[in-house]
Short mmCIF file of C-alpha atoms and ligand atoms in Angstrom, two decimals:
data_model
loop_
_atom_site.label_atom_id
_atom_site.label_comp_id
_atom_site.label_asym_id
_atom_site.label_seq_id
_atom_site.Cartn_x
_atom_site.Cartn_y
_atom_site.Cartn_z
CA MET A 1 12.97 -7.97 30.75
CA ILE A 2 15.57 -8.84 33.79
CA ALA A 3 19.24 -7.34 32.97
CA ALA A 4 21.87 -10.25 33.96
CA ARG A 5 25.33 -10.44 35.17
CA ILE A 6 25.92 -13.02 33.26
CA LEU A 7 29.27 -15.72 33.54
CA ILE A 8 30.14 -17.22 29.75
CA VAL A 9 31.93 -20.57 29.85
CA GLU A 10 32.59 -21.71 26.14
CA ASP A 11 36.17 -23.33 25.21
CA ASP A 12 35.38 -22.76 21.18
CA ARG A 13 36.80 -18.97 21.85
CA ILE A 14 34.69 -17.74 18.38
CA VAL A 15 31.61 -19.58 19.63
CA ALA A 16 32.21 -17.49 22.81
CA ARG A 17 32.62 -14.15 21.49
CA ASP A 18 29.54 -14.29 19.58
CA ILE A 19 27.72 -15.66 22.57
CA GLN A 20 29.27 -12.73 24.39
CA HIS A 21 27.87 -9.95 21.32
CA GLN A 22 24.02 -11.57 21.25
CA VAL A 23 23.94 -11.34 25.49
CA SER A 24 25.20 -8.06 25.00
CA ARG A 25 23.06 -6.77 22.46
CA MET A 26 20.02 -8.25 24.90
CA GLY A 27 20.98 -6.02 27.27
CA HIS A 28 22.68 -8.25 29.89
CA VAL A 29 26.61 -7.82 31.13
CA VAL A 30 28.88 -10.86 30.60
CA VAL A 31 31.37 -10.35 33.78
CA GLY A 32 33.41 -12.90 32.68
CA LEU A 33 34.89 -15.57 29.49
CA SER A 34 36.04 -18.91 30.56
CA ALA A 35 37.32 -22.05 28.71
CA SER A 36 37.92 -24.51 32.10
CA GLY A 37 35.58 -25.43 34.59
CA GLU A 38 38.12 -24.72 36.97
CA GLU A 39 38.51 -21.44 36.35
CA ALA A 40 34.17 -21.02 35.74
CA VAL A 41 34.53 -22.19 39.62
CA ARG A 42 36.60 -19.68 40.37
CA LEU A 43 35.12 -17.09 38.13
CA ALA A 44 31.66 -17.67 39.63
CA GLY A 45 32.88 -17.47 43.45
CA SER A 46 34.86 -14.25 42.74
CA HIS A 47 31.79 -11.93 40.63
CA GLN A 48 28.47 -13.58 42.09
CA PRO A 49 27.64 -13.26 38.45
CA ASP A 50 22.76 -13.83 37.72
CA LEU A 51 23.32 -16.58 35.51
CA VAL A 52 26.39 -19.17 33.76
CA LEU A 53 25.59 -20.33 30.48
CA MET A 54 28.19 -23.02 30.83
CA ASP A 55 29.17 -25.70 28.01
CA ILE A 56 29.04 -29.45 28.93
CA ARG A 57 32.30 -29.83 26.66
CA LEU A 58 34.96 -28.41 28.08
CA GLU A 59 39.05 -27.94 28.21
CA GLY A 60 40.75 -29.72 31.38
CA GLU A 61 39.85 -32.09 33.66
CA MET A 62 36.61 -30.74 34.75
CA ASP A 63 33.70 -30.55 32.49
CA GLY A 64 30.56 -28.81 32.86
CA ILE A 65 28.28 -30.67 34.86
CA GLU A 66 30.77 -31.25 37.57
CA ALA A 67 31.51 -27.28 36.96
CA ALA A 68 27.81 -26.08 37.09
CA ARG A 69 27.24 -28.62 40.21
CA ARG A 70 29.66 -27.27 42.27
CA ILE A 71 28.76 -23.47 40.94
CA ARG A 72 25.03 -24.79 42.54
CA ASP A 73 26.45 -26.82 45.75
CA ALA A 74 28.46 -22.98 46.52
CA GLN A 75 25.95 -20.02 45.02
CA ARG A 76 23.14 -21.35 44.15
CA ILE A 77 23.71 -19.57 40.90
CA PRO A 78 21.73 -20.69 38.15
CA VAL A 79 22.86 -22.26 35.29
CA VAL A 80 21.76 -22.62 31.71
CA PHE A 81 23.91 -25.67 29.47
CA LEU A 82 25.50 -24.81 25.92
CA THR A 83 25.38 -28.46 24.08
CA ALA A 84 25.62 -29.63 20.96
CA TYR A 85 24.46 -33.41 21.51
CA ALA A 86 21.16 -33.84 23.10
CA ASN A 87 21.96 -37.45 23.72
CA ASP A 88 19.85 -38.98 26.88
CA ASP A 89 22.77 -39.76 28.52
CA VAL A 90 24.18 -36.37 28.57
CA VAL A 91 21.63 -34.78 29.77
CA GLN A 92 20.34 -37.46 32.33
CA ARG A 93 23.24 -36.36 33.85
CA ALA A 94 23.27 -32.79 33.68
CA SER A 95 19.70 -32.47 34.94
CA LEU A 96 20.91 -33.99 38.23
CA THR A 97 22.57 -30.78 38.73
CA GLU A 98 19.22 -29.37 38.43
CA PRO A 99 19.76 -26.82 35.49
CA PHE A 100 17.77 -23.76 34.88
CA GLY A 101 17.43 -24.43 30.90
CA TYR A 102 19.25 -25.92 27.83
CA LEU A 103 20.34 -23.86 24.92
CA LEU A 104 21.10 -26.54 22.07
CA LYS A 105 23.87 -25.57 19.53
CA PRO A 106 24.38 -23.33 17.01
CA LEU A 107 22.25 -21.13 19.24
CA GLU A 108 19.98 -18.55 18.13
CA GLU A 109 19.02 -15.48 19.51
CA PRO A 110 15.29 -15.02 19.68
CA GLN A 111 15.75 -19.34 22.05
CA MET A 112 18.68 -17.82 23.64
CA ARG A 113 16.89 -14.53 24.95
CA THR A 114 13.77 -16.70 26.22
CA VAL A 115 15.23 -19.48 27.55
CA ILE A 116 18.02 -16.58 29.97
CA GLN A 117 14.89 -14.70 30.77
CA MET A 118 12.67 -18.11 31.94
CA ALA A 119 16.54 -19.11 33.70
CA LEU A 120 16.14 -15.16 35.55
CA TYR A 121 12.88 -15.60 36.20
CA LYS A 122 13.03 -18.67 37.81
CA GLN A 123 16.14 -18.12 39.62
CA ALA A 124 13.91 -14.82 41.52
CA SER A 125 10.70 -16.86 42.10
CA ASP A 126 13.01 -19.95 44.03
CA ALA A 127 14.84 -17.24 46.00
CA LYS A 128 11.91 -15.83 46.59
CA LEU A 129 10.21 -19.29 47.85
CA ARG A 130 13.64 -19.85 50.48
CA MET A 131 12.97 -16.39 51.89
CA SER A 132 9.53 -17.67 52.73
CA GLU A 133 10.61 -20.90 53.76
CA ARG A 134 12.99 -19.76 56.36
CA ARG A 135 10.65 -16.74 57.51
CA TYR A 136 8.12 -20.16 58.19
CA ALA A 137 10.92 -21.58 59.21
CA ALA A 138 11.67 -19.00 61.82
CA THR A 139 8.39 -18.65 63.08
CA LEU A 140 8.07 -22.60 63.64
CA ALA A 141 11.24 -22.64 65.69
CA SER A 142 10.17 -19.64 67.70
CA ILE A 143 6.42 -20.25 69.11
CA ARG A 144 5.89 -21.87 72.20
CA ASP A 145 3.05 -24.23 70.29
CA GLY A 146 3.88 -27.35 68.85
CA VAL A 147 2.99 -27.46 65.24
CA ILE A 148 3.52 -31.22 63.36
CA LEU A 149 2.63 -30.76 59.30
CA CYS A 150 0.79 -33.84 57.78
CA ASP A 151 0.21 -34.79 54.51
CA ARG A 152 -3.20 -35.77 52.43
CA ASP A 153 -2.96 -39.11 53.89
CA GLY A 154 -2.67 -38.46 57.66
CA ARG A 155 1.48 -38.68 57.69
CA VAL A 156 4.59 -36.27 59.46
CA ASP A 157 5.60 -34.27 57.05
CA PHE A 158 7.39 -31.61 59.37
CA MET A 159 7.07 -31.43 62.95
CA ASN A 160 8.51 -28.66 64.43
CA ARG A 161 10.96 -28.44 68.37
CA VAL A 162 8.46 -27.80 71.05
CA ALA A 163 6.35 -30.49 69.03
CA GLU A 164 9.74 -32.40 69.29
CA ALA A 165 10.07 -32.15 73.17
CA MET A 166 6.01 -32.17 74.12
CA THR A 167 5.40 -35.69 71.94
CA GLY A 168 8.71 -37.48 72.28
CA TRP A 169 9.52 -38.05 68.38
CA THR A 170 12.22 -35.88 66.75
CA ALA A 171 11.23 -35.07 63.35
CA ALA A 172 13.91 -37.22 61.27
CA GLU A 173 11.90 -40.32 63.12
CA ALA A 174 8.80 -39.48 62.58
CA ALA A 175 8.88 -38.37 59.34
CA GLY A 176 6.71 -40.51 57.48
CA ARG A 177 4.43 -41.78 60.35
CA PRO A 178 0.85 -41.85 60.68
CA LEU A 179 0.11 -38.93 63.06
CA THR A 180 -1.60 -40.75 65.02
CA ALA A 181 1.61 -43.07 65.98
CA VAL A 182 3.67 -39.55 67.19
CA PHE A 183 0.51 -38.06 68.45
CA VAL A 184 -1.37 -40.19 71.13
CA ALA A 185 -4.27 -38.30 72.67
CA VAL A 186 -6.98 -38.76 75.01
CA ASP A 187 -9.74 -36.80 75.23
CA GLU A 188 -8.89 -34.93 79.29
CA GLU A 189 -12.73 -36.17 80.36
CA THR A 190 -13.22 -39.31 79.74
CA LEU A 191 -9.80 -41.15 78.91
CA GLU A 192 -11.02 -41.87 75.48
CA PRO A 193 -8.69 -42.35 73.13
CA GLN A 194 -8.99 -39.50 70.26
CA GLU A 195 -9.92 -39.73 67.25
CA ASP A 196 -7.34 -38.28 64.54
CA PHE A 197 -7.91 -35.28 64.84
CA SER A 198 -6.05 -34.62 61.02
CA ALA A 199 -8.17 -36.97 59.61
CA LEU A 200 -11.04 -35.21 61.21
CA VAL A 201 -10.25 -31.60 59.17
CA ARG A 202 -8.92 -33.91 56.12
CA ARG A 203 -12.18 -35.21 55.21
CA SER A 204 -14.45 -32.34 56.31
CA GLY A 205 -11.73 -29.76 54.27
CA ALA A 206 -12.36 -27.71 57.28
CA LEU A 207 -10.01 -24.63 57.64
CA ALA A 208 -10.64 -24.12 61.89
CA PRO A 209 -12.60 -26.43 63.59
CA PRO A 210 -12.91 -25.70 67.07
CA GLU A 211 -10.22 -26.44 69.22
CA ARG A 212 -10.51 -29.15 71.36
CA LEU A 213 -8.47 -29.85 75.08
CA SER A 214 -6.81 -33.75 75.50
CA ARG A 215 -4.42 -35.35 77.18
CA LEU A 216 -1.10 -35.58 75.10
CA LEU A 217 0.30 -39.12 75.93
CA PRO A 218 4.19 -39.42 76.02
CA ARG A 219 6.13 -41.60 73.75
CA GLY A 220 6.00 -45.95 75.03
CA GLU A 221 2.22 -45.30 76.00
CA ALA A 222 1.14 -44.90 72.30
CA GLY A 223 -1.21 -47.51 71.59
CA GLU A 224 -1.69 -48.87 75.25
CA SER A 225 -3.48 -45.68 76.10
CA THR A 226 -7.27 -46.68 77.33
CA ARG A 227 -9.94 -46.16 79.42
CA THR A 228 -9.31 -48.87 81.84
CA GLU A 229 -5.70 -48.72 81.99
CA LEU A 230 -5.74 -45.09 82.48
CA THR A 231 -7.40 -43.58 85.71
CA GLY A 232 -6.91 -41.80 88.78
CA THR A 233 -2.83 -41.24 89.99
CA GLU A 234 -2.15 -43.50 87.26
CA LEU A 235 -2.90 -40.63 84.67
CA THR A 236 0.30 -39.41 82.18
CA GLY A 237 0.99 -36.76 79.86
CA ILE A 238 0.44 -32.98 79.41
CA VAL A 239 -2.67 -31.68 79.07
CA VAL A 240 -3.16 -29.24 74.88
CA GLU A 241 -4.99 -27.42 73.53
CA GLU A 242 -5.34 -28.26 70.07
CA ARG A 243 -6.61 -26.64 66.99
CA CYS A 244 -6.25 -28.32 62.95
CA SER A 245 -6.32 -26.61 59.86
CA ALA A 246 -6.42 -27.90 56.22
CA ILE A 247 -3.84 -27.74 54.00
CA ILE A 248 -5.66 -27.16 50.83
CA ASP A 249 -3.74 -26.72 47.51
CA ASP A 250 -4.12 -24.81 43.73
CA ARG A 251 -6.66 -26.92 42.93
CA GLY A 252 -9.26 -26.12 46.60
CA GLU A 253 -8.47 -29.66 47.27
CA VAL A 254 -6.73 -30.39 50.83
CA ALA A 255 -3.28 -31.32 50.63
CA GLY A 256 -2.87 -31.93 54.15
CA ALA A 257 -2.99 -30.79 57.62
CA ILE A 258 -1.32 -28.28 60.07
CA LEU A 259 -1.83 -29.68 63.81
CA VAL A 260 -1.03 -27.07 66.57
CA PHE A 261 -0.68 -27.80 69.68
CA SER A 262 -0.29 -25.75 73.37
CA ASP A 263 0.69 -27.05 76.94
CA LEU A 264 -1.81 -25.56 79.33
CA THR A 265 0.05 -27.16 82.37
CA GLN A 266 1.57 -23.76 82.52
CA ARG A 267 -1.97 -21.69 81.79
CA ARG A 268 -3.77 -24.01 84.11
CA GLN A 269 -1.24 -23.66 87.73
CA ILE A 270 -1.28 -20.02 86.98
CA ALA A 271 -4.77 -19.38 86.97
CA GLU A 272 -5.10 -21.97 90.12
CA THR A 273 -2.32 -19.72 92.32
CA LEU A 274 -4.19 -17.09 91.10
CA ARG A 275 -7.31 -18.55 92.35
CA LYS A 276 -5.86 -19.23 95.84
CA ALA A 277 -4.47 -16.27 96.29
CA GLN A 278 -7.99 -14.20 95.55
CA THR A 279 -9.18 -16.84 98.23
CA ASP A 280 -6.52 -16.32 100.72
CA LEU A 281 -7.05 -12.28 99.87
CA ALA A 282 -10.63 -12.45 100.72
CA ARG A 283 -9.99 -14.54 104.30
CA ILE A 284 -7.38 -12.34 105.00
CA SER A 285 -9.94 -9.12 104.08
CA ARG A 286 -12.32 -10.67 105.83
CA LEU A 287 -10.38 -11.27 109.24
CA THR A 288 -9.25 -8.17 109.00
CA MET A 289 -12.83 -6.76 108.96
CA MET A 290 -13.72 -8.58 111.94
CA GLY A 291 -11.05 -7.46 113.74
CA GLU A 292 -11.88 -4.26 112.82
CA LEU A 293 -15.65 -4.52 113.50
CA ALA A 294 -14.68 -6.49 116.92
CA ALA A 295 -12.42 -3.63 117.86
CA ALA A 296 -15.30 -0.70 116.44
CA VAL A 297 -17.92 -2.85 119.48
CA ALA A 298 -15.18 -3.27 122.75
CA HIS A 299 -15.08 0.94 121.43
CA GLU A 300 -18.68 1.90 121.56
CA VAL A 301 -19.67 -0.55 123.50
CA ASN A 302 -17.63 0.55 126.56
CA GLN A 303 -18.88 4.11 127.09
CA PRO A 304 -21.91 2.66 128.28
CA LEU A 305 -20.75 -0.18 130.24
CA MET A 306 -18.65 2.35 132.13
CA ALA A 307 -21.84 4.18 132.58
CA ILE A 308 -23.90 1.33 133.82
CA ILE A 309 -21.06 0.35 135.94
CA THR A 310 -21.07 3.75 137.25
CA ASN A 311 -25.10 3.55 137.95
CA ALA A 312 -24.98 -0.05 139.18
CA GLY A 313 -22.34 1.20 142.02
CA THR A 314 -24.64 4.41 143.02
CA CYS A 315 -27.48 2.24 142.54
CA LEU A 316 -26.49 -0.40 145.19
CA GLN A 317 -24.81 2.20 147.82
CA ARG A 318 -28.49 3.70 148.00
CA LEU A 319 -29.93 0.82 148.08
CA SER A 320 -27.50 -0.64 151.05
CA GLN A 321 -29.26 2.91 153.27
CA PRO A 322 -30.99 1.80 155.73
CA GLU A 323 -33.88 4.12 154.30
CA PRO A 324 -33.11 4.16 150.57
CA ASP A 325 -34.82 7.07 148.68
CA LEU A 326 -36.52 4.77 146.43
CA GLY A 327 -37.69 7.93 143.88
CA LYS A 328 -34.18 8.58 143.57
CA THR A 329 -32.86 5.14 142.95
CA ARG A 330 -35.69 4.16 140.33
CA ALA A 331 -34.55 6.71 138.68
CA VAL A 332 -30.40 5.88 137.97
CA ALA A 333 -32.08 2.05 137.66
CA GLU A 334 -34.04 3.94 134.95
CA ARG A 335 -30.43 5.39 133.15
CA ILE A 336 -29.23 1.47 133.40
CA VAL A 337 -31.58 0.34 131.65
CA ARG A 338 -31.41 3.42 128.72
CA ASP A 339 -27.30 3.19 129.06
CA ALA A 340 -28.07 -0.97 127.85
CA GLN A 341 -30.17 -0.25 124.71
CA ARG A 342 -28.46 2.51 123.67
CA ALA A 343 -25.34 -0.29 123.90
CA GLY A 344 -27.59 -2.94 122.41
CA ASP A 345 -28.25 -0.06 119.43
CA VAL A 346 -24.80 0.64 119.58
CA VAL A 347 -23.21 -2.71 118.03
CA ARG A 348 -26.47 -3.12 116.09
CA SER A 349 -25.36 0.63 113.97
CA ILE A 350 -21.39 -1.50 113.72
CA HIS A 351 -23.04 -4.31 112.17
CA ALA A 352 -25.10 -1.83 110.09
CA LEU A 353 -22.27 0.03 109.33
CA ALA A 354 -19.82 -3.03 108.05
CA ARG A 355 -22.26 -3.94 106.02
CA ARG A 356 -22.31 -0.33 104.79
CA THR A 357 -25.91 0.06 104.88
CA PRO A 358 -27.53 2.58 107.01
CA ALA A 359 -29.26 0.84 109.58
CA ASP A 360 -32.29 2.55 110.25
CA PRO A 361 -32.28 5.90 107.87
CA GLY A 362 -34.52 8.86 108.77
CA TRP A 363 -35.10 11.83 109.49
CA VAL A 364 -33.11 13.52 112.58
CA ASP A 365 -32.23 16.84 113.82
CA VAL A 366 -28.75 18.17 114.63
CA ASN A 367 -29.04 20.16 117.63
CA ALA A 368 -31.46 18.08 118.68
CA LEU A 369 -28.43 15.30 118.77
CA VAL A 370 -26.17 17.46 119.71
CA VAL A 371 -28.25 18.57 122.68
CA GLU A 372 -29.01 14.60 123.98
CA THR A 373 -25.61 13.56 123.31
CA LEU A 374 -24.16 16.15 125.70
CA ALA A 375 -26.51 15.22 128.27
CA LEU A 376 -25.11 11.57 127.92
CA VAL A 377 -21.55 13.13 128.96
CA ARG A 378 -22.40 15.90 131.86
CA ALA A 379 -20.77 13.53 134.57
CA GLU A 380 -17.80 13.06 132.67
CA LEU A 381 -17.42 16.87 131.84
CA ARG A 382 -18.29 17.67 135.62
CA ARG A 383 -15.61 15.85 136.76
CA ALA A 384 -13.47 16.97 134.38
CA ARG A 385 -14.33 19.82 135.22
CA ILE A 386 -14.45 21.32 131.64
CA ALA A 387 -16.58 24.31 130.67
CA LEU A 388 -19.09 23.57 128.18
CA GLU A 389 -20.33 25.93 125.43
CA THR A 390 -22.64 25.56 122.37
CA ASP A 391 -23.88 27.76 119.60
CA LEU A 392 -26.77 25.86 118.13
CA GLN A 393 -27.69 28.09 115.05
CA ALA A 394 -28.11 25.41 112.59
CA GLY A 395 -31.56 27.09 111.13
CA PRO A 396 -33.36 24.08 109.99
CA SER A 397 -31.46 21.54 110.95
CA ARG A 398 -32.49 18.23 109.59
CA VAL A 399 -30.59 15.86 108.15
CA HIS A 400 -31.74 12.78 106.73
CA GLY A 401 -29.39 9.65 108.50
CA ASP A 402 -29.02 7.02 110.58
CA ARG A 403 -29.76 8.55 114.43
CA VAL A 404 -27.57 6.13 116.06
CA GLN A 405 -24.87 6.63 113.95
CA LEU A 406 -24.78 10.20 113.97
CA GLN A 407 -25.30 10.11 117.63
CA GLN A 408 -22.01 7.83 118.01
CA LEU A 409 -19.94 10.17 115.69
CA VAL A 410 -21.12 12.58 118.03
CA LEU A 411 -20.22 10.94 121.06
CA ASN A 412 -16.78 9.61 119.65
CA LEU A 413 -15.50 13.48 118.78
CA VAL A 414 -16.79 14.64 122.44
CA MET A 415 -15.26 11.73 124.33
CA ASN A 416 -11.95 12.75 122.53
CA ALA A 417 -12.28 16.10 123.18
CA ILE A 418 -12.30 15.82 126.95
CA GLU A 419 -10.07 13.06 126.80
CA ALA A 420 -7.19 15.30 125.00
CA MET A 421 -8.47 17.68 127.88
CA ALA A 422 -7.16 15.40 130.90
CA ALA A 423 -3.79 16.48 131.20
CA PRO A 424 -4.00 18.01 135.09
CA ASP A 425 -1.97 21.24 133.88
CA LEU A 426 -4.13 22.62 131.04
CA PRO A 427 -4.53 26.28 131.72
CA LEU A 428 -7.90 26.36 130.24
CA ARG A 429 -10.46 23.36 129.73
CA ARG A 430 -13.37 24.28 127.09
CA LEU A 431 -15.14 22.52 125.23
CA ARG A 432 -17.32 24.52 121.73
CA ILE A 433 -20.02 22.48 120.01
CA VAL A 434 -21.46 25.04 116.67
CA THR A 435 -23.74 23.99 114.65
CA ALA A 436 -24.32 25.92 110.93
CA SER A 437 -26.33 25.38 108.25
CA GLY A 438 -25.29 27.12 104.70
CA ASP A 439 -25.23 25.74 101.19
CA GLY A 440 -23.17 23.17 101.40
CA GLY A 441 -25.25 21.32 103.92
CA ILE A 442 -25.42 21.46 107.92
CA SER A 443 -21.76 21.22 109.71
CA VAL A 444 -21.02 20.30 113.24
CA ARG A 445 -17.86 21.83 114.92
CA VAL A 446 -16.26 20.22 118.04
CA GLU A 447 -13.29 22.58 119.35
CA ASP A 448 -11.24 21.72 122.02
CA SER A 449 -7.83 23.44 124.09
CA GLY A 450 -6.43 20.61 124.42
CA PRO A 451 -2.71 20.11 122.97
CA GLY A 452 -3.72 19.81 119.86
CA ILE A 453 -2.96 17.33 116.88
CA ALA A 454 -0.25 15.79 117.56
CA GLU A 455 0.54 14.72 113.91
CA SER A 456 1.61 17.08 111.20
CA ASP A 457 -0.95 15.57 108.40
CA PRO A 458 -4.12 14.58 110.12
CA ASP A 459 -5.24 12.42 107.99
CA VAL A 460 -3.15 10.18 109.60
CA LEU A 461 -5.69 9.66 112.69
CA PHE A 462 -8.32 8.82 110.70
CA ARG A 463 -6.52 5.24 109.95
CA ALA A 464 -8.11 2.35 111.95
CA PHE A 465 -6.33 1.21 114.99
CA TYR A 466 -4.18 4.70 115.29
CA THR A 467 -3.81 5.91 118.87
CA THR A 468 -1.61 7.50 121.29
CA LYS A 469 -3.43 6.58 124.29
CA PRO A 470 -2.01 3.48 126.46
CA SER A 471 -5.36 1.81 126.27
CA GLY A 472 -7.26 3.62 123.21
CA LEU A 473 -7.77 1.59 120.21
CA GLY A 474 -7.49 3.85 118.01
CA MET A 475 -11.11 3.21 115.93
CA GLY A 476 -13.22 6.25 117.44
CA LEU A 477 -12.04 8.42 114.18
CA SER A 478 -11.68 5.94 111.59
CA ILE A 479 -15.56 4.81 112.44
CA SER A 480 -16.47 8.22 113.06
CA ARG A 481 -15.30 9.15 109.20
CA SER A 482 -16.91 6.29 108.32
CA ILE A 483 -20.16 6.62 109.50
CA VAL A 484 -19.65 10.41 107.74
CA GLU A 485 -19.05 9.03 104.43
CA LEU A 486 -21.69 6.67 104.74
CA HIS A 487 -24.26 9.67 104.67
CA GLY A 488 -22.55 11.55 101.67
CA GLY A 489 -20.22 14.03 104.06
CA ARG A 490 -16.55 14.80 105.22
CA LEU A 491 -15.39 14.58 108.08
CA THR A 492 -11.86 16.93 108.85
CA ALA A 493 -9.05 18.18 112.03
CA THR A 494 -8.07 21.06 111.71
CA PRO A 495 -5.76 22.89 114.74
CA GLY A 496 -7.79 25.29 116.75
CA THR A 497 -7.24 29.02 117.72
CA PRO A 498 -5.38 29.84 119.36
CA CYS A 499 -5.16 26.57 121.25
CA GLY A 500 -6.85 23.14 120.91
CA SER A 501 -7.75 20.87 117.64
CA VAL A 502 -11.56 21.48 115.65
CA PHE A 503 -12.97 18.26 114.32
CA GLU A 504 -15.39 19.33 111.98
CA PHE A 505 -18.22 17.38 109.84
CA VAL A 506 -20.29 18.35 107.08
CA LEU A 507 -23.48 16.81 105.84
CA PRO A 508 -24.78 17.42 102.81
CA PRO A 509 -28.31 19.26 102.87
CA SER A 510 -31.20 16.94 102.46
CA PRO A 511 -33.61 17.48 100.12
CA GLY A 512 -36.03 19.96 100.27
CA GLU A 513 -34.39 21.08 103.47
CA THR A 514 -32.21 23.66 102.00
P1 ADP B 1 -8.32 6.71 120.37
O1 ADP B 1 -9.29 7.55 121.26
O2 ADP B 1 -8.96 5.02 121.07
O3 ADP B 1 -6.94 6.72 119.95
P2 ADP B 1 -9.71 7.52 118.20
O4 ADP B 1 -9.74 7.19 116.64
O5 ADP B 1 -10.70 7.61 118.83
O6 ADP B 1 -8.69 6.49 118.51
O7 ADP B 1 -8.25 8.70 118.14
C1 ADP B 1 -7.06 8.61 118.04
C2 ADP B 1 -6.05 9.15 117.55
O8 ADP B 1 -6.56 10.55 117.34
C3 ADP B 1 -5.78 9.71 119.09
O9 ADP B 1 -5.13 8.65 119.76
C4 ADP B 1 -5.08 10.99 119.67
O10 ADP B 1 -3.84 10.66 119.52
C5 ADP B 1 -5.59 11.88 118.50
N1 ADP B 1 -6.63 12.76 119.02
C6 ADP B 1 -8.15 12.44 118.59
N2 ADP B 1 -9.25 13.28 118.70
C7 ADP B 1 -8.12 14.34 119.18
C8 ADP B 1 -7.82 15.44 119.57
N3 ADP B 1 -9.17 15.94 120.13
N4 ADP B 1 -7.39 15.97 120.21
C9 ADP B 1 -6.09 15.84 119.93
N5 ADP B 1 -5.93 14.48 119.35
C10 ADP B 1 -6.51 14.30 119.34
#
């Protein structure tokens, strides 16, 4: 049993006392006794009882029906009427106040007990219902989707604020109208009028059929929207995604439908912006790559080109002598051909590097590679008066990789070492190349006695376009690192002892070569 706080309104004091005793025996608490309507309204306000037992005939101006109406309007406190006359007139007037029950006088305890329990139970379930309605109302008001509820005949019952804004109808105007008059939609692509989604759902009783894309036409274009009238630039309205579910009652029958629709305009704009940003990014990275590629080609081809120009000059000089030594001239011409071929190979290998695949993988003897590369720079070393030392200890020195790329790598490091020792006041000019092999793979060290690395973080040197040379491109070390990484190795720069710098790369041992 629910124990409740009860207000008794009865002008016959004896009856009032009697009711008070009965109610107390039932376990309830009587919070007040009143003989007039005016006082009852006041006591209801100050005591906030759970239930009012209200006689219809009362002392004073205000009768019980009027007092009950005021209490209901102000506090929603349930009222049970007590009456000796159950004539139609009185009951009809009383029922307008939505009472929770009637008790006929003289009052009998079992009847009173049941009516009070029923009233309290109904009040509790009404409160629950009101709470649940408030929850739904708050949910519907806060979501960004439009929501329209319609009854079993497809007439609008309710619509939330978003639906009002999107359709151009207010909920009050739309109430009772067919959904098709308020929500006018055409197929997004064909622009054919869309069939009433709620009718489909109500017919099939489906709870959640697949969503569909429609163009929701603004109010005013309703009814006039056909394929012929709406074309191209005249296209109005917003694209929405519609979902519709049937509302099923306790008997399992379709009581209506709920239509939920979301505006896709913003979502599509975001997707379009994203797509554009991705395209721009792809274009920029292509341009950057092309720029790096062009710079790489310029850098790597420069060395053989310089050699070609020098040798071509020598060739012409020899040929202009009265009795040219054709044997020697031929040797110089052959060097021109060799350098030109190397330039071609370099271009091909850079192209492969850009695609990040070894151009022509095969077995490469690292010691032999170092010797061949040094042969290419012999003239430069002589001109710069640099002493060359080699310490080629790599035992079985084969690695699997691309010969041209690996030669470029060694050449870049050697040329950088030569350039680092270009200052005229340098006390010592020494280039030392050391190869070694061990468990970690094969390593090649290029040591110079130049001024050393200017940066505290040597990694900066490997960035594309980083250079400290007036006519430098800043690509040599960046390409070199790419080559080493493509071969699964690593390239580092450290200060030399007692001076200069050491550039070392280690290539992983090849299968079967350890
Ligand atoms: P570039 O030679 O065109 O400048 P690199 O990428 O080959 O481009 O080298 C980048 C920079 O790294 C050089 O400008 C230089 O400052 C530094 N650097 C490279 N090698 C050495 C070296 N052996 N000793 C000192 N600094 C070096």
